[in-house]
Coordinates of C-alpha atoms in Angstrom, one line a residue:
M1 CA -32.1 6.8 16.2
I2 CA -31.4 7.6 19.3
K3 CA -27.8 8.4 19.8
P4 CA -26.8 7.6 23.3
I5 CA -23.2 8.7 23.1
A6 CA -20.5 10.8 25.2
L7 CA -19.3 13.5 23.1
L8 CA -16.5 15.0 25.2
V9 CA -13.9 13.6 23.0
L10 CA -14.9 16.2 20.6
G11 CA -13.5 19.4 22.6
A12 CA -10.6 17.6 23.2
F13 CA -9.9 16.2 19.7
L14 CA -11.8 16.6 16.7
S15 CA -11.0 20.8 16.5
T16 CA -7.7 19.4 16.2
P17 CA -5.5 19.4 13.1
A18 CA -4.5 16.2 12.2
M19 CA -0.1 16.0 12.3
G20 CA 2.3 14.5 12.1
Q21 CA 0.8 11.8 10.3
W22 CA 3.5 11.6 7.4
E23 CA 5.9 9.5 9.5
T24 CA 5.7 5.7 8.7
N25 CA 6.9 5.2 12.6
M26 CA 8.5 2.3 11.1
V27 CA 11.5 1.3 13.2
P28 CA 14.9 3.1 12.4
G29 CA 16.5 1.4 9.4
R30 CA 13.2 0.1 7.7
H31 CA 11.5 1.8 4.8
T32 CA 9.1 -0.6 3.3
M33 CA 5.7 -2.0 4.1
V34 CA 4.1 -5.0 2.1
H35 CA 0.7 -5.3 1.5
L36 CA -0.7 -9.1 2.5
F37 CA -3.8 -8.9 1.2
E38 CA -6.6 -10.8 2.9
W39 CA -4.1 -12.5 4.6
K40 CA -5.2 -14.4 8.0
W41 CA -4.0 -12.3 11.3
S42 CA -2.4 -15.6 12.7
N43 CA -0.6 -15.7 9.7
I44 CA 0.4 -12.5 9.7
A45 CA 2.0 -13.1 13.0
D46 CA 3.9 -15.6 11.7
E47 CA 5.4 -13.9 9.0
C48 CA 6.4 -10.8 10.8
E49 CA 8.5 -13.2 13.1
R50 CA 10.2 -15.4 10.9
F51 CA 10.3 -13.9 7.5
L52 CA 9.4 -9.9 7.3
G53 CA 11.4 -9.0 10.3
P54 CA 14.5 -11.0 9.5
F55 CA 14.2 -9.9 5.9
G56 CA 14.2 -6.2 7.0
Y57 CA 10.3 -5.1 6.1
G58 CA 9.2 -2.3 8.0
G59 CA 5.5 -2.7 8.0
V60 CA 2.4 -4.8 6.8
Q61 CA -0.6 -2.9 5.2
V62 CA -3.8 -5.4 6.5
S63 CA -6.7 -5.9 5.0
P64 CA -9.8 -4.0 6.9
P65 CA -10.5 -5.7 10.2
N66 CA -14.2 -4.7 11.0
E67 CA -16.6 -6.6 10.4
N68 CA -18.0 -6.8 6.6
A69 CA -21.0 -8.3 4.9
V70 CA -21.4 -11.7 4.4
I71 CA -21.5 -12.0 0.2
N72 CA -22.6 -15.3 -1.1
D73 CA -23.6 -14.3 -4.6
P74 CA -20.3 -14.9 -6.0
F75 CA -19.2 -16.3 -3.2
R76 CA -17.3 -14.8 -0.5
P77 CA -15.4 -12.2 -2.9
W78 CA -12.3 -9.8 -1.9
Y79 CA -14.2 -6.8 -2.1
E80 CA -17.1 -8.2 0.8
R81 CA -14.1 -7.1 3.1
Y82 CA -14.8 -3.2 1.4
Q83 CA -18.6 -3.6 2.9
P84 CA -18.4 -2.5 6.3
V85 CA -21.6 -3.9 8.6
S86 CA -19.9 -2.7 11.9
Y87 CA -16.6 -2.0 14.0
K88 CA -16.5 -5.2 15.6
L89 CA -12.9 -6.6 14.9
E90 CA -14.6 -10.1 13.4
T91 CA -13.7 -10.8 9.8
R92 CA -12.8 -14.0 8.2
S93 CA -9.0 -13.0 8.9
G94 CA -9.7 -13.6 12.7
N95 CA -11.1 -12.4 15.6
E96 CA -10.3 -9.2 17.9
T97 CA -7.9 -11.4 20.2
E98 CA -6.1 -12.8 17.1
F99 CA -5.8 -9.1 15.8
A100 CA -4.3 -7.9 19.0
D101 CA -1.9 -10.6 19.1
M102 CA -0.4 -10.5 15.7
V103 CA -0.1 -6.6 16.3
R104 CA 1.8 -7.3 19.6
R105 CA 3.9 -9.5 18.1
C106 CA 5.1 -7.7 14.4
N107 CA 5.8 -4.9 17.0
A108 CA 7.8 -6.8 19.0
V109 CA 9.8 -7.3 15.8
G110 CA 10.5 -4.4 14.8
V111 CA 7.3 -4.7 12.0
R112 CA 4.4 -1.8 12.3
I113 CA 1.1 -2.6 11.4
Y114 CA -1.4 -0.1 9.0
V115 CA -4.9 -0.6 8.5
D116 CA -6.9 -0.8 6.1
A117 CA -9.8 1.5 7.3
V118 CA -13.1 1.4 5.2
I119 CA -14.7 4.7 6.5
N120 CA -16.0 6.7 4.0
H121 CA -19.0 4.0 3.4
M122 CA -21.3 0.7 4.9
T123 CA -23.0 -1.7 2.9
G124 CA -24.2 -1.9 -0.5
A125 CA -27.6 -0.2 -0.9
F126 CA -29.8 -3.5 -2.1
F127 CA -28.3 -5.6 0.4
E128 CA -29.5 -7.2 3.4
G129 CA -28.4 -9.8 5.8
V130 CA -25.9 -10.9 8.5
G131 CA -22.1 -9.6 8.7
T132 CA -19.3 -11.7 10.2
G133 CA -19.4 -10.8 13.5
G134 CA -23.1 -11.9 13.2
S135 CA -24.6 -8.4 13.2
T136 CA -28.1 -7.7 10.8
F137 CA -27.9 -5.1 8.3
S138 CA -30.2 -3.6 5.9
G139 CA -29.1 -1.5 3.0
P140 CA -32.2 -0.4 1.8
N141 CA -33.3 0.8 5.4
K142 CA -30.0 2.2 6.0
D143 CA -29.9 0.5 9.6
Y144 CA -26.9 -1.0 11.0
P145 CA -27.6 -1.6 14.8
G146 CA -24.1 -3.2 15.3
V147 CA -22.5 0.2 15.4
P148 CA -25.2 1.6 15.6
Y149 CA -26.3 3.6 12.4
G150 CA -29.5 4.6 11.2
V151 CA -31.0 6.5 8.3
L152 CA -29.9 10.1 9.3
D153 CA -26.1 8.9 9.5
F154 CA -26.1 8.9 5.7
N155 CA -26.0 11.6 3.1
G156 CA -29.5 12.1 1.6
I157 CA -30.6 13.4 -2.0
G158 CA -31.4 16.7 -2.4
I159 CA -30.0 20.5 -2.7
G160 CA -29.2 20.8 0.7
E161 CA -25.7 21.3 2.5
G162 CA -24.1 17.5 2.5
D163 CA -27.0 15.8 0.2
C164 CA -26.5 13.9 -2.9
P165 CA -27.2 16.4 -6.1
N166 CA -27.8 13.3 -8.6
P167 CA -31.5 12.0 -8.1
I168 CA -30.4 8.6 -7.9
G169 CA -28.3 9.1 -5.4
N170 CA -25.0 7.6 -7.0
V171 CA -21.7 9.0 -8.5
S172 CA -22.2 9.3 -11.9
D173 CA -20.4 12.6 -12.9
Y174 CA -16.5 12.9 -11.6
S175 CA -16.0 16.2 -12.5
N176 CA -18.3 17.5 -9.8
P177 CA -16.7 17.1 -6.3
I178 CA -19.9 18.1 -4.9
E179 CA -21.6 14.6 -6.0
V180 CA -18.3 12.5 -5.8
R181 CA -17.8 13.7 -2.3
N182 CA -21.9 13.3 -1.0
C183 CA -23.1 10.8 -3.2
E184 CA -22.5 6.9 -2.9
L185 CA -19.8 5.3 -4.4
V186 CA -21.0 2.3 -6.6
F187 CA -24.2 2.6 -4.5
L188 CA -22.5 1.9 -1.4
R189 CA -24.2 3.2 1.7
D190 CA -22.5 7.0 1.7
L191 CA -21.7 7.7 5.8
K192 CA -23.1 11.6 6.7
L193 CA -19.5 12.6 7.7
G194 CA -20.5 16.2 8.2
S195 CA -22.5 15.2 11.1
E196 CA -20.9 14.8 14.4
Y197 CA -22.6 11.2 15.4
P198 CA -20.9 9.2 12.6
R199 CA -17.5 11.0 13.0
V200 CA -17.4 10.0 16.8
K201 CA -18.1 6.1 16.3
I202 CA -15.4 6.1 13.2
L203 CA -13.0 7.9 15.6
E204 CA -14.2 5.4 18.4
Y205 CA -12.8 2.5 15.9
L206 CA -10.0 4.2 15.2
N207 CA -8.9 5.0 18.1
K208 CA -9.4 1.5 19.3
L209 CA -7.2 0.1 17.3
V210 CA -4.3 2.7 17.9
D211 CA -4.4 1.5 21.2
L212 CA -4.1 -1.8 20.4
G213 CA -0.4 -0.7 19.0
V214 CA -1.6 -0.1 15.1
A215 CA 0.9 2.0 13.5
G216 CA -1.1 4.3 11.2
F217 CA -3.7 3.4 8.3
R218 CA -4.6 3.5 4.7
V219 CA -7.9 5.4 4.5
D220 CA -9.9 3.9 1.6
A221 CA -11.6 5.9 -0.5
S222 CA -10.5 8.9 0.4
K223 CA -11.3 11.1 -2.6
H224 CA -15.2 10.5 -1.8
M225 CA -14.5 12.4 1.5
W226 CA -14.7 15.9 2.1
P227 CA -11.1 17.1 3.4
E228 CA -12.7 18.9 6.2
D229 CA -14.3 16.1 7.5
M230 CA -11.6 13.8 7.6
T231 CA -9.4 16.4 9.5
L232 CA -11.9 16.5 12.0
I233 CA -12.0 12.9 12.3
L234 CA -8.2 11.9 11.7
G235 CA -7.2 15.1 14.2
G236 CA -8.7 12.9 17.2
L237 CA -6.4 9.9 16.9
H238 CA -4.6 8.8 20.1
Y239 CA -0.7 9.2 20.1
L240 CA 0.7 5.6 19.5
P241 CA 1.3 3.8 22.7
T242 CA 5.0 3.3 24.0
E243 CA 4.3 0.2 25.3
H244 CA 4.2 -0.9 21.5
G245 CA 7.9 0.2 20.8
F246 CA 6.8 3.7 19.5
P247 CA 8.5 7.0 20.8
A248 CA 6.2 9.3 22.9
F249 CA 3.7 11.9 21.4
K250 CA 3.8 10.2 17.8
K251 CA 0.6 10.3 15.7
P252 CA -0.7 7.5 13.5
F253 CA 1.2 7.3 9.9
I254 CA -1.9 8.5 7.2
V255 CA -2.3 7.3 4.0
Q256 CA -5.1 8.4 1.7
E257 CA -6.5 6.6 -1.6
V258 CA -7.3 9.2 -3.8
I259 CA -7.0 8.5 -7.6
D260 CA -5.5 11.2 -9.7
L261 CA -3.9 10.4 -12.6
G262 CA -3.4 14.6 -13.4
N263 CA -5.6 16.9 -14.5
E264 CA -8.3 15.6 -11.9
P265 CA -11.5 18.0 -10.7
I266 CA -10.3 16.8 -7.2
P267 CA -6.4 16.4 -6.9
G268 CA -4.5 14.5 -4.3
S269 CA -3.0 17.8 -3.2
E270 CA -6.2 18.7 -1.6
Y271 CA -5.5 15.5 0.8
F272 CA -1.7 16.6 1.3
S273 CA -2.7 18.8 4.7
I274 CA -3.7 15.5 6.3
G275 CA -1.1 12.8 5.2
R276 CA 0.3 10.9 2.5
V277 CA -1.4 10.3 -0.6
T278 CA -1.4 7.4 -2.9
E279 CA 0.8 8.0 -6.2
F280 CA -1.3 6.1 -8.7
K281 CA 0.4 7.7 -11.6
Y282 CA 3.6 6.3 -10.5
G283 CA 2.7 2.6 -11.1
A284 CA 0.7 3.4 -14.3
H285 CA 3.7 5.6 -15.8
L286 CA 6.6 2.9 -14.9
G287 CA 4.4 0.4 -16.3
R288 CA 4.1 2.1 -19.6
V289 CA 8.2 2.6 -19.5
F290 CA 8.9 -0.9 -19.0
R291 CA 6.2 -2.1 -21.5
K292 CA 8.0 0.4 -23.9
V293 CA 4.4 1.8 -24.6
G294 CA 4.6 4.8 -27.0
D295 CA 8.2 4.7 -27.2
E296 CA 8.8 5.2 -23.5
K297 CA 12.1 4.6 -22.5
L298 CA 14.4 3.7 -18.8
A299 CA 16.8 6.4 -20.2
Y300 CA 13.7 9.2 -19.7
L301 CA 13.7 8.0 -15.6
V302 CA 16.7 10.1 -15.2
N303 CA 14.3 13.3 -14.0
W304 CA 11.7 10.7 -12.1
G305 CA 9.5 12.6 -9.8
P306 CA 7.6 15.5 -8.8
G307 CA 7.0 18.8 -10.6
E308 CA 6.9 20.3 -14.3
T309 CA 10.2 19.0 -15.7
G310 CA 9.9 15.7 -14.0
W311 CA 6.7 13.2 -14.5
G312 CA 4.3 14.9 -12.7
L313 CA 4.2 12.9 -9.5
Y314 CA 3.4 14.3 -6.1
P315 CA 6.4 15.4 -3.8
S316 CA 8.1 12.4 -2.7
N317 CA 7.2 13.6 1.1
N318 CA 3.6 13.4 0.2
A319 CA 3.9 9.7 -1.5
L320 CA 3.4 6.5 -0.9
A321 CA 4.5 4.9 -4.3
F322 CA 3.4 1.5 -5.8
I323 CA 3.9 -0.6 -9.0
D324 CA 0.2 -2.2 -8.2
N325 CA -2.6 -2.9 -5.7
H326 CA -5.1 -5.1 -4.9
D327 CA -8.0 -2.9 -7.3
N328 CA -5.3 -1.7 -10.3
Q329 CA -3.9 -5.4 -10.4
R330 CA -7.8 -6.4 -10.9
G331 CA -8.2 -3.9 -13.6
H332 CA -9.9 -1.2 -11.3
G333 CA -8.7 1.7 -10.0
A334 CA -6.1 3.5 -12.3
G335 CA -3.8 2.2 -15.0
G336 CA -5.7 0.3 -16.8
A337 CA -3.7 -2.0 -18.9
D338 CA -0.1 -0.9 -18.5
I339 CA 0.1 -1.6 -14.7
L340 CA 2.8 -4.4 -14.4
T341 CA 1.3 -7.5 -11.7
F342 CA 3.0 -10.6 -10.7
R343 CA 1.6 -12.0 -14.0
D344 CA 4.2 -9.4 -16.2
F345 CA 7.0 -11.9 -14.3
R346 CA 10.5 -10.6 -15.5
L347 CA 9.2 -6.8 -16.1
Y348 CA 7.3 -6.6 -12.9
K349 CA 10.3 -7.0 -10.8
M350 CA 12.4 -5.3 -12.8
A351 CA 9.8 -2.3 -11.8
Q352 CA 10.0 -3.4 -8.5
A353 CA 13.8 -3.1 -8.2
F354 CA 13.8 0.1 -9.9
M355 CA 11.1 1.3 -7.3
L356 CA 13.3 0.2 -4.3
A357 CA 16.6 2.0 -5.8
H358 CA 15.1 5.2 -6.4
P359 CA 14.7 7.3 -3.4
Y360 CA 11.0 8.8 -4.1
G361 CA 8.4 8.5 -1.7
V362 CA 7.5 5.7 0.7
T363 CA 7.5 2.2 -0.9
R364 CA 5.0 -0.5 -0.6
V365 CA 5.2 -4.0 -2.1
M366 CA 2.1 -6.2 -3.2
S367 CA 2.0 -9.8 -1.8
S368 CA -1.4 -11.4 -4.0
Y369 CA -3.1 -14.4 -4.0
G370 CA -3.5 -16.2 -7.7
W371 CA -7.2 -15.9 -9.4
E372 CA -8.3 -16.5 -13.0
P373 CA -7.9 -13.2 -14.7
Y374 CA -11.0 -11.0 -16.3
E375 CA -13.3 -13.4 -15.8
A376 CA -13.0 -14.2 -12.0
N377 CA -11.4 -10.9 -10.9
W378 CA -14.1 -10.9 -8.0
I379 CA -12.2 -14.4 -6.6
G380 CA -11.8 -14.0 -2.9
P381 CA -8.4 -15.5 -1.2
P382 CA -7.7 -19.5 -1.2
N383 CA -10.4 -21.0 0.9
T384 CA -12.1 -24.2 2.3
D385 CA -15.8 -23.5 2.5
G386 CA -15.5 -19.6 2.6
A387 CA -12.8 -19.8 5.5
T388 CA -9.4 -18.8 4.6
D389 CA -6.7 -21.1 4.1
D390 CA -3.4 -20.5 5.8
V391 CA -0.1 -19.3 3.6
P392 CA 2.0 -22.5 3.2
V393 CA 5.2 -22.1 3.0
N394 CA 7.6 -24.0 1.1
E395 CA 11.8 -25.2 1.6
D396 CA 12.4 -22.7 -0.7
M397 CA 11.1 -20.0 0.9
T398 CA 8.4 -19.5 -1.6
C399 CA 4.6 -19.9 -1.1
S400 CA 2.1 -22.4 -2.2
G401 CA -1.7 -23.3 -2.1
G402 CA -2.6 -20.6 -4.4
W403 CA -0.5 -17.9 -2.7
I404 CA 1.6 -15.4 -4.6
C405 CA 4.0 -14.1 -1.7
E406 CA 6.0 -11.6 -4.2
H407 CA 7.7 -10.3 -1.0
R408 CA 9.2 -13.4 -0.5
W409 CA 11.0 -13.2 -4.3
R410 CA 14.4 -12.9 -3.6
Q411 CA 14.7 -9.9 -6.1
I412 CA 11.8 -8.1 -3.8
Y413 CA 13.1 -8.9 -0.7
N414 CA 16.6 -8.2 -1.5
M415 CA 15.9 -5.0 -2.6
V416 CA 13.9 -4.0 0.4
K417 CA 17.3 -4.6 1.9
F418 CA 19.0 -2.2 -0.7
R419 CA 16.6 0.3 0.3
N420 CA 17.2 0.4 4.2
V421 CA 20.9 0.2 3.4
V422 CA 21.0 3.7 1.2
E423 CA 18.3 5.4 3.1
G424 CA 19.5 9.0 3.7
T425 CA 21.8 9.4 0.5
G426 CA 20.6 10.6 -2.7
L427 CA 20.7 9.6 -6.3
N428 CA 24.0 10.5 -8.4
D429 CA 25.6 9.3 -11.3
W430 CA 23.0 8.3 -13.6
T431 CA 24.0 6.8 -16.7
D432 CA 21.7 5.6 -19.7
N433 CA 22.3 4.4 -23.5
M434 CA 19.9 7.1 -24.7
S435 CA 17.2 3.3 -24.8
N436 CA 16.4 0.9 -22.1
Q437 CA 19.6 0.8 -20.2
I438 CA 20.4 2.8 -17.0
T439 CA 22.5 2.9 -13.8
F440 CA 22.7 5.0 -10.7
C441 CA 24.5 5.3 -7.7
R442 CA 22.7 6.0 -3.9
G443 CA 25.0 7.9 -2.3
D444 CA 28.4 5.8 -1.8
K445 CA 26.2 3.0 -0.4
G446 CA 24.6 1.4 -3.4
F447 CA 24.7 0.7 -7.1
I448 CA 21.7 -0.6 -9.8
A449 CA 22.0 -1.4 -13.2
I450 CA 18.9 -2.9 -15.6
N451 CA 19.0 -3.7 -19.0
N452 CA 15.4 -3.6 -20.5
D453 CA 16.8 -3.3 -24.5
D454 CA 17.0 -6.6 -26.7
F455 CA 20.4 -6.5 -26.8
E456 CA 23.2 -6.8 -24.1
M457 CA 24.3 -4.3 -22.2
R458 CA 28.6 -4.7 -21.7
R459 CA 30.1 -1.5 -20.3
T460 CA 33.5 -0.7 -18.9
F461 CA 34.7 1.8 -16.2
V462 CA 31.2 2.3 -14.9
Q463 CA 30.8 4.4 -12.0
T464 CA 29.3 2.3 -8.8
C465 CA 30.4 5.0 -6.2
L466 CA 31.0 1.9 -3.8
P467 CA 34.6 1.1 -2.3
Q468 CA 37.0 -1.4 -3.9
G469 CA 36.0 -4.7 -3.9
T470 CA 34.0 -7.4 -4.8
Y471 CA 30.5 -7.3 -4.1
C472 CA 27.5 -9.8 -4.3
D473 CA 24.8 -9.2 -7.0
V474 CA 21.9 -9.3 -4.4
I475 CA 19.4 -9.4 -7.8
S476 CA 20.9 -12.9 -8.8
G477 CA 22.0 -14.5 -5.4
N478 CA 22.5 -14.0 -1.5
L479 CA 25.7 -13.7 0.7
E480 CA 25.9 -16.3 2.8
N481 CA 28.3 -16.9 5.2
G482 CA 30.7 -15.0 3.2
T483 CA 29.9 -16.1 -0.2
C484 CA 27.7 -14.7 -3.0
T485 CA 25.2 -17.4 -4.3
G486 CA 24.9 -15.6 -7.7
K487 CA 27.0 -13.2 -9.7
S488 CA 29.5 -11.2 -8.1
V489 CA 31.4 -7.8 -9.2
V490 CA 34.6 -6.2 -9.0
V491 CA 34.6 -2.8 -8.0
A492 CA 38.4 -1.4 -8.6
S493 CA 39.9 1.8 -7.6
F494 CA 37.7 4.8 -7.2
G495 CA 34.4 3.1 -7.9
Y496 CA 34.8 1.8 -11.4
A497 CA 33.4 -1.7 -12.2
D498 CA 32.8 -3.9 -15.8
I499 CA 28.9 -4.1 -16.0
Y500 CA 27.5 -6.9 -18.1
I501 CA 23.9 -8.0 -18.4
S502 CA 22.6 -9.6 -21.1
N503 CA 19.2 -9.3 -22.7
L504 CA 18.7 -12.9 -22.5
D505 CA 19.0 -12.6 -18.5
E506 CA 15.8 -13.9 -16.2
D507 CA 16.6 -10.9 -14.5
P508 CA 18.7 -8.4 -16.4
M509 CA 19.7 -6.4 -13.5
I510 CA 22.5 -6.1 -11.2
A511 CA 22.3 -4.3 -7.5
L512 CA 25.2 -3.6 -5.2
H513 CA 25.2 -2.4 -2.0
A514 CA 27.6 -1.7 0.6
E515 CA 26.6 -4.5 3.3
A516 CA 27.0 -7.0 0.4
K517 CA 30.4 -6.7 0.0
L518 CA 32.1 -10.2 0.4

């Protein structure tokens, strides 16, 4: 393929290591992002203005914005968004103008945008057709004129540098790092990132998004790329534009998708020098604890975190924490049956509350749409003849039309604010009953109690660490016009309170914070 492209960016950027890419770039006082999976750009812009901004969310992870393959068998599945055709900003979520408008409007209300960047591969090897932006492509011929990419821009089969050692060209042996990184992931055409040209085209795409005002990237399938290649690409990212409210000389936030449940031949730690890494053990372990699998107990979470004395999680400043994501809520990715999702209504809210109350990591909340599980895990978003439907919002702030909107559940959005209020404090005054009842404080700004036992939690003189007064429990209600719509808790002198949580409660938790004082 003839590649008419100016490579002057390489000398200026690609030799520079990635730096400053562990900070979320959220507006001060905000600390949680939400993944609005498969939402339209226009709906996300509206949601930033009417809900996410006012309720303290710091950012949105959006679905891949670049042109993808149109898959009709099965009809328009979710995973077509992970089969790129070009880097044109044209998908069922919207076009470039709508994307730019979303970024501008969300930034204006203090909500940052993080793009799901699919840069490891293109479409399936056996598939050819037309993309969502009208570009033709041929997987069998490794031909993607919308970029353009040709056969020389993909890893081949062989024993040379960058070649796939597996004769079938696909990853079969996940214990072999060379095969994992040089072969095709489920027969998706694997880009030759050891070559300069693909790196330049990817960098052009990412920098276009940065210049539009996105705050960072979730890099899909990072485990299948060599860290050295990723460093060359991401080291060339532009500084974030100050006209979108970012401080000067700030680099985009980077979080890399690396599935590592421990003892992996490719550990997530290999990517710490580039940015944060998805901590899949977080949701898997918490799922087992809240489900009480193998006699796991909430009391064991007293040392929740990294290190040999804890749960073997990544260091907090290297991790993205989450209960579930778009893959493992469908049985893919990692965690299997241990993963809690919106279908596990009660336990899911408890696990989310624990995550948002605990100081570990950067936190991400999932926002899903419904589908028939197991038999139809491929189903794409609610749609009309393939065109994604708008997200209807009800008077009670929930969603309808097939959209779940977990981020709008009171028990979750109030804990997002809890995390904002207590930021900068540590975890202290932990108590438990050696079973499934726990309490802990966040400095002198927040307190949470969770009862996952099959009997009531009734304790006197519990240390809440809060100043004396009456507080609204933000799990059961909201503080509105000086009154609490749910339970209230009286905190006596020296921070002590009586705590009662029935095991029959819909939400067997209590959460109090400094800004919920009556």
